[in-house]
Tab-separated table of C-alpha atoms and ligand atoms in Angstrom:
chain	number	residue	atom	x	y	z
A	1	MET	CA	99.293	-53.541	12.819
A	2	GLY	CA	99.730	-55.338	9.598
A	3	ILE	CA	99.302	-51.680	7.747
A	4	ILE	CA	101.626	-50.875	5.187
A	5	SER	CA	102.477	-47.148	6.257
A	6	SER	CA	104.887	-44.734	4.104
A	7	GLY	CA	108.347	-44.796	5.567
A	8	PHE	CA	108.349	-48.405	7.673
A	9	ARG	CA	112.454	-49.210	7.588
A	10	GLY	CA	113.995	-50.362	4.488
A	11	ARG	CA	111.421	-49.642	2.307
A	12	ARG	CA	111.835	-48.360	-1.215
A	13	ASN	CA	109.140	-46.240	-2.498
A	14	LYS	CA	109.032	-44.160	-5.262
A	15	ASP	CA	105.834	-43.112	-4.751
A	16	GLN	CA	107.480	-40.817	-1.719
A	17	PRO	CA	107.278	-37.304	-3.451
A	18	GLY	CA	110.125	-36.271	-0.864
A	19	LEU	CA	112.605	-39.150	-1.170
A	20	PRO	CA	115.607	-38.544	-3.697
A	21	PRO	CA	116.169	-41.445	-6.543
A	22	GLY	CA	117.923	-44.032	-5.537
A	23	GLN	CA	117.010	-43.167	-1.447
A	24	TYR	CA	115.196	-45.568	0.738
A	25	LEU	CA	113.544	-44.417	3.878
A	26	THR	CA	114.681	-45.686	7.131
A	27	GLU	CA	113.166	-45.211	11.091
A	28	SER	CA	116.128	-45.529	12.323
A	29	PHE	CA	119.422	-43.143	12.662
A	30	PRO	CA	122.366	-45.020	11.269
A	31	VAL	CA	125.960	-43.701	12.676
A	32	LEU	CA	128.386	-43.316	10.094
A	33	SER	CA	131.886	-42.702	10.760
A	34	ALA	CA	135.560	-42.672	9.343
A	35	GLY	CA	137.606	-43.015	12.796
A	36	PRO	CA	136.676	-43.132	16.341
A	37	THR	CA	134.267	-41.453	18.097
A	38	PRO	CA	135.927	-37.788	19.713
A	39	ARG	CA	134.824	-36.866	23.245
A	40	ILE	CA	134.747	-32.963	23.533
A	41	ASP	CA	133.977	-31.261	26.327
A	42	THR	CA	132.006	-28.141	25.816
A	43	ALA	CA	134.446	-26.031	28.130
A	44	GLU	CA	137.200	-26.947	25.431
A	45	TRP	CA	135.240	-26.909	22.698
A	46	GLU	CA	135.650	-23.952	19.919
A	47	PHE	CA	134.227	-23.012	17.052
A	48	GLN	CA	136.748	-20.852	14.527
A	49	LEU	CA	136.098	-19.165	11.339
A	50	THR	CA	139.041	-18.270	9.210
A	51	THR	CA	139.139	-15.773	6.011
A	52	GLU	CA	141.574	-15.616	3.520
A	53	ALA	CA	143.211	-12.610	5.330
A	54	GLY	CA	144.402	-14.581	7.950
A	55	GLN	CA	141.599	-13.482	10.324
A	56	VAL	CA	140.110	-15.817	12.939
A	57	HIS	CA	136.633	-15.756	14.162
A	58	SER	CA	136.222	-17.890	16.992
A	59	TRP	CA	133.277	-18.648	19.144
A	60	SER	CA	133.238	-20.337	22.771
A	61	TRP	CA	130.459	-22.893	23.556
A	62	ASP	CA	128.866	-19.989	25.677
A	63	ASP	CA	129.315	-17.430	22.757
A	64	PHE	CA	127.570	-20.139	20.559
A	65	GLN	CA	124.807	-20.641	22.560
A	66	ASN	CA	124.262	-17.237	23.244
A	67	LEU	CA	123.415	-16.904	18.950
A	68	PRO	CA	120.205	-16.637	18.282
A	69	GLN	CA	118.963	-20.208	17.952
A	70	GLU	CA	116.774	-21.645	15.417
A	71	GLU	CA	114.315	-24.822	16.022
A	72	PHE	CA	113.569	-26.692	12.880
A	73	THR	CA	112.516	-29.754	11.068
A	74	VAL	CA	113.958	-31.045	7.851
A	75	ASP	CA	114.471	-34.492	5.699
A	76	ILE	CA	118.410	-35.575	5.484
A	77	HIS	CA	119.517	-38.015	2.613
A	78	CYS	CA	122.877	-40.306	2.823
A	79	VAL	CA	124.911	-40.919	0.174
A	80	THR	CA	124.772	-44.896	1.330
A	81	SER	CA	121.281	-44.697	0.390
A	82	TRP	CA	118.997	-44.059	3.413
A	83	SER	CA	117.166	-41.305	3.920
A	84	LYS	CA	115.473	-39.791	6.846
A	85	PHE	CA	112.407	-37.530	7.083
A	86	GLY	CA	111.286	-35.106	9.567
A	87	THR	CA	114.151	-34.904	11.604
A	88	ARG	CA	114.153	-32.127	14.427
A	89	TRP	CA	117.144	-29.974	15.395
A	90	LYS	CA	118.070	-26.767	16.931
A	91	GLY	CA	121.173	-24.326	16.431
A	92	VAL	CA	122.494	-21.772	14.937
A	93	SER	CA	122.643	-20.583	10.966
A	94	LEU	CA	125.801	-20.285	9.171
A	95	ASP	CA	124.566	-16.872	8.295
A	96	THR	CA	125.308	-15.883	11.841
A	97	PHE	CA	128.347	-16.725	11.822
A	98	PHE	CA	129.200	-14.846	8.579
A	99	GLN	CA	127.650	-11.530	9.674
A	100	ASP	CA	130.777	-9.580	10.872
A	101	VAL	CA	132.975	-11.442	8.599
A	102	ASP	CA	134.775	-9.838	5.476
A	103	THR	CA	135.493	-12.484	2.870
A	104	SER	CA	134.808	-12.801	-1.166
A	105	HIS	CA	136.051	-16.437	-1.335
A	106	PRO	CA	133.553	-18.159	-2.785
A	107	TYR	CA	134.327	-21.756	-1.015
A	108	THR	CA	134.804	-23.106	2.323
A	109	MET	CA	136.398	-26.026	4.061
A	110	PHE	CA	135.027	-27.423	7.270
A	111	SER	CA	137.090	-29.232	9.603
A	112	SER	CA	136.032	-31.413	12.330
A	113	TYR	CA	137.645	-32.702	15.982
A	114	GLY	CA	139.081	-35.983	14.493
A	115	GLY	CA	140.371	-34.583	11.476
A	116	TYR	CA	137.566	-34.969	9.063
A	117	THR	CA	137.403	-32.164	6.259
A	118	THR	CA	134.465	-31.213	3.381
A	119	ASN	CA	134.373	-28.625	1.158
A	120	LEU	CA	131.259	-26.543	0.543
A	121	PRO	CA	130.284	-23.579	-1.776
A	122	MET	CA	129.413	-20.239	0.289
A	123	GLU	CA	126.155	-20.507	-1.844
A	124	ASP	CA	125.068	-23.644	-0.507
A	125	ILE	CA	125.610	-22.364	3.401
A	126	LEU	CA	124.528	-19.083	3.426
A	127	ASN	CA	120.768	-18.171	2.907
A	128	GLY	CA	119.356	-20.159	5.308
A	129	LYS	CA	120.691	-23.595	4.223
A	130	ALA	CA	123.107	-24.716	6.651
A	131	TRP	CA	123.404	-24.710	10.650
A	132	ILE	CA	125.979	-25.768	13.352
A	133	VAL	CA	123.448	-27.790	15.540
A	134	HIS	CA	123.677	-28.962	18.878
A	135	GLN	CA	120.125	-30.882	19.519
A	136	PHE	CA	118.331	-33.297	17.927
A	137	ASP	CA	115.008	-34.511	18.625
A	138	GLY	CA	114.970	-31.736	21.700
A	139	GLU	CA	118.102	-33.652	23.218
A	140	ASP	CA	122.032	-32.569	23.205
A	141	LEU	CA	123.412	-34.103	20.322
A	142	GLN	CA	125.310	-37.442	21.428
A	143	PRO	CA	128.587	-37.657	20.200
A	144	ALA	CA	128.009	-40.897	18.298
A	145	HIS	CA	125.771	-38.427	15.830
A	146	GLY	CA	128.220	-35.620	16.020
A	147	GLY	CA	127.913	-33.578	19.142
A	148	PRO	CA	128.582	-31.520	20.998
A	149	ALA	CA	127.894	-29.827	17.942
A	150	ARG	CA	128.103	-30.613	13.856
A	151	LEU	CA	127.236	-28.965	10.533
A	152	LEU	CA	124.293	-29.532	8.945
A	153	VAL	CA	123.387	-28.952	5.358
A	154	PRO	CA	120.367	-31.125	4.883
A	155	HIS	CA	119.995	-30.278	1.000
A	156	LEU	CA	123.099	-31.969	-0.212
A	157	TYR	CA	124.348	-35.478	0.397
A	158	PHE	CA	124.980	-36.235	4.477
A	159	TRP	CA	129.024	-36.635	4.561
A	160	LYS	CA	128.348	-32.834	4.060
A	161	SER	CA	127.031	-32.185	7.460
A	162	ALA	CA	130.619	-32.925	9.586
A	163	LYS	CA	130.235	-34.426	12.729
A	164	TRP	CA	132.131	-32.967	15.726
A	165	VAL	CA	132.556	-29.361	13.653
A	166	ARG	CA	135.469	-27.004	14.834
A	167	GLY	CA	135.526	-24.625	12.285
A	168	LEU	CA	135.998	-23.687	8.552
A	169	ARG	CA	138.493	-21.457	6.294
A	170	MET	CA	137.872	-19.602	2.994
A	171	MET	CA	138.914	-21.008	0.075
A	172	GLU	CA	139.247	-19.629	-3.321
A	173	ARG	CA	138.998	-22.819	-5.129
A	174	ASN	CA	136.574	-25.786	-4.632
A	175	ASP	CA	139.494	-28.083	-2.813
A	176	PRO	CA	138.000	-31.677	-2.544
A	177	GLY	CA	137.578	-32.712	1.328
A	178	PHE	CA	137.900	-36.204	3.000
A	179	TRP	CA	135.467	-38.258	1.000
A	180	GLU	CA	135.724	-35.794	-2.086
A	181	THR	CA	139.330	-36.256	-2.684
A	182	ASN	CA	138.630	-40.125	-3.072
A	183	GLY	CA	135.201	-41.004	-5.524
A	184	TYR	CA	133.056	-38.528	-3.906
A	185	ASN	CA	131.235	-35.836	-5.695
A	186	LEU	CA	132.706	-31.961	-5.194
A	187	HIS	CA	128.961	-31.130	-4.347
A	188	GLY	CA	126.713	-33.732	-3.483
A	189	ASP	CA	123.028	-32.760	-4.508
A	190	PRO	CA	120.786	-35.838	-3.570
A	191	TRP	CA	118.063	-34.640	-6.170
A	192	LEU	CA	120.515	-34.756	-9.313
A	193	GLU	CA	122.449	-37.843	-7.500
A	194	GLU	CA	125.189	-36.375	-7.543
A	195	ARG	CA	127.030	-39.315	-5.488
A	196	TYR	CA	130.272	-39.658	-7.352
A	197	TRP	CA	133.162	-38.133	-9.532
B	1	MET	CA	115.073	-41.875	24.266
B	2	SER	CA	113.232	-41.330	20.753
B	3	LEU	CA	113.722	-42.234	17.456
B	4	GLY	CA	116.279	-44.705	17.866
B	5	LEU	CA	119.329	-42.378	18.748
B	6	ASP	CA	121.193	-45.303	20.061
B	7	ASP	CA	120.125	-47.715	17.496
B	8	GLY	CA	123.608	-50.264	17.591
B	9	LEU	CA	125.176	-52.444	16.220
B	10	ALA	CA	124.932	-52.760	12.434
B	11	ASP	CA	124.893	-49.118	12.698
B	12	GLY	CA	128.448	-48.828	14.511
B	13	THR	CA	127.884	-47.213	17.174
B	14	GLY	CA	130.625	-48.679	19.168
B	15	THR	CA	128.488	-51.621	20.700
B	16	GLU	CA	129.867	-54.581	18.403
B	17	ALA	CA	131.336	-57.384	19.743
B	18	GLY	CA	134.439	-56.418	22.230
B	19	GLY	CA	133.235	-52.516	22.389
B	20	GLN	CA	135.029	-51.863	19.627
B	21	ASP	CA	133.260	-49.225	16.697
B	22	TYR	CA	136.445	-50.871	14.139
B	23	LEU	CA	136.873	-54.111	12.125
B	24	ASP	CA	140.458	-55.572	11.993
B	25	GLY	CA	142.490	-54.919	8.763
B	26	ASN	CA	141.382	-58.171	7.191
B	27	ALA	CA	138.212	-56.980	6.231
B	28	LEU	CA	140.585	-54.920	3.263
B	29	ALA	CA	140.787	-57.901	1.518
B	30	GLY	CA	137.863	-58.135	-0.604
B	31	PRO	CA	137.980	-54.441	-1.761
B	32	LEU	CA	141.560	-54.676	-2.290
B	33	SER	CA	141.781	-57.324	-4.522
B	34	GLU	CA	140.451	-55.205	-7.255
B	35	PHE	CA	144.355	-53.897	-7.697
B	36	SER	CA	146.212	-57.012	-6.861
B	37	SER	CA	145.997	-60.898	-7.579
B	38	GLY	CA	147.663	-61.336	-3.828
B	39	ASP	CA	146.513	-60.759	-0.534
B	40	LEU	CA	147.543	-56.929	-0.058
B	41	THR	CA	146.272	-57.501	3.627
B	42	VAL	CA	149.657	-58.903	4.177
B	43	ALA	CA	152.057	-56.145	2.844
B	44	GLU	CA	153.421	-54.413	5.557
B	45	GLY	CA	153.396	-50.686	5.730
B	46	ARG	CA	154.844	-47.776	7.625
B	47	CYS	CA	153.011	-45.055	8.983
B	48	GLU	CA	154.004	-41.706	7.806
B	49	ASN	CA	152.923	-40.036	10.993
B	50	CYS	CA	154.252	-41.869	13.759
B	51	GLY	CA	156.694	-44.207	11.692
B	52	MET	CA	154.991	-47.641	13.202
B	53	THR	CA	154.871	-50.716	10.817
B	54	GLY	CA	152.807	-53.394	10.413
B	55	VAL	CA	150.965	-55.536	8.220
B	56	LEU	CA	147.634	-53.895	6.849
B	57	ALA	CA	145.756	-56.734	8.502
B	58	THR	CA	146.419	-54.960	11.954
B	59	THR	CA	145.035	-51.892	11.086
B	60	ARG	CA	141.926	-50.757	12.404
B	61	VAL	CA	139.343	-50.249	9.389
B	62	TYR	CA	136.215	-47.939	10.284
B	63	ALA	CA	133.677	-49.649	7.909
B	64	HIS	CA	130.362	-47.571	8.528
B	65	ALA	CA	130.931	-44.787	6.204
B	66	PRO	CA	131.062	-43.784	2.728
B	67	GLY	CA	134.171	-45.808	2.114
B	68	MET	CA	136.840	-48.062	4.059
B	69	THR	CA	139.160	-45.992	6.607
B	70	ALA	CA	142.061	-48.248	7.600
B	71	ARG	CA	143.784	-46.279	10.743
B	72	CYS	CA	147.284	-46.418	12.624
B	73	ARG	CA	147.127	-49.000	15.604
B	74	GLY	CA	149.988	-46.733	17.202
B	75	CYS	CA	148.738	-43.031	16.757
B	76	GLY	CA	145.515	-43.161	15.021
B	77	SER	CA	146.301	-41.329	11.999
B	78	VAL	CA	144.985	-42.461	8.621
B	79	LEU	CA	146.523	-44.778	6.692
B	80	LEU	CA	144.472	-45.689	3.771
B	81	ARG	CA	141.316	-44.904	2.208
B	82	LEU	CA	139.178	-47.072	0.010
B	83	THR	CA	135.892	-46.169	-1.911
B	84	GLU	CA	133.820	-48.223	-4.094
B	85	ALA	CA	132.386	-45.071	-5.644
B	86	GLY	CA	129.916	-45.648	-8.574
B	87	GLY	CA	131.842	-48.124	-11.042
B	88	ARG	CA	135.471	-46.948	-9.912
B	89	THR	CA	137.361	-48.089	-6.683
B	90	VAL	CA	139.400	-46.029	-5.455
B	91	LEU	CA	142.439	-46.074	-3.087
B	92	ASP	CA	144.168	-43.423	-1.471
B	93	LEU	CA	147.491	-44.185	0.283
B	94	ARG	CA	149.026	-41.153	1.450
B	95	GLY	CA	148.851	-41.845	5.513
B	96	LEU	CA	151.281	-44.431	4.188
B	97	SER	CA	155.315	-43.846	3.783
B	98	TYR	CA	155.671	-47.268	2.145
B	99	LEU	CA	153.910	-50.466	1.438
B	100	SER	CA	155.870	-53.742	0.929
B	101	ILE	CA	155.440	-57.119	0.315
B	102	GLN	CA	157.796	-60.347	0.072
B	103	ARG	CA	158.383	-61.576	-3.770
B	104	ASP	CA	158.074	-65.199	-4.317
C	201	LIG	ZN1	150.850	-43.712	13.472
């Protein structure tokens, strides 16, 4: 139409209040991955939370679907510099998974089908800050985007939102995950540009 | 479909030439040159997981990510990770039990 609208592809725009420093807006949804896309049958899918005492809490796909579901819209920010506004998701808050979990450790390591890992402090995943999601934009989450279910931690860079999530274990120390071991920031707040070591 | 969930090609959704979502190991040549004046993609490595040997150029490199991940052709294990994070190049070789190169 010839009209420059906010958020057209690849446009850097410092006047966008929702855009963290060094990011540009995209309308596409780039797929990033450190390996082949695993195909996980929901009949086989399981999500496990392991405490410091070795207690394992696990949820089958049906268990997961029967937990209280939330639908919400958030902006996401990838460390490779793209941001995407207004992404719509459906899933279960991490608060729900932790309801009957006895732990005092302050850190977690999430792991995925395919072997990916990422570390997250408890304070970044509780109190409505993180979800296990299984729908994007009203559709089942596709394997390329982490389906059947991925972690979503929208206030941190998107490498924290582990695709094909299969569980987490409690950690006493903030040990680094797959990318955090190799140059990327332990925390990853896009507003503070916590990209690298 | 809405909002380009399947935006393909450059996004690495497995729709590149040949239906692959990875590159061959020659893609490592540029960033590895930070570590050696020679071409390290001709170095032979051994997979720590399955024992397969081969030159780095024959690995499968997943590059649509915060860094490059080279995986074993035999078992898919991560052999090498290479990130260009800020002003620093970081090379993680934990998946290789050795890397060997012919002296001239
Ligand atoms: Zn191998």
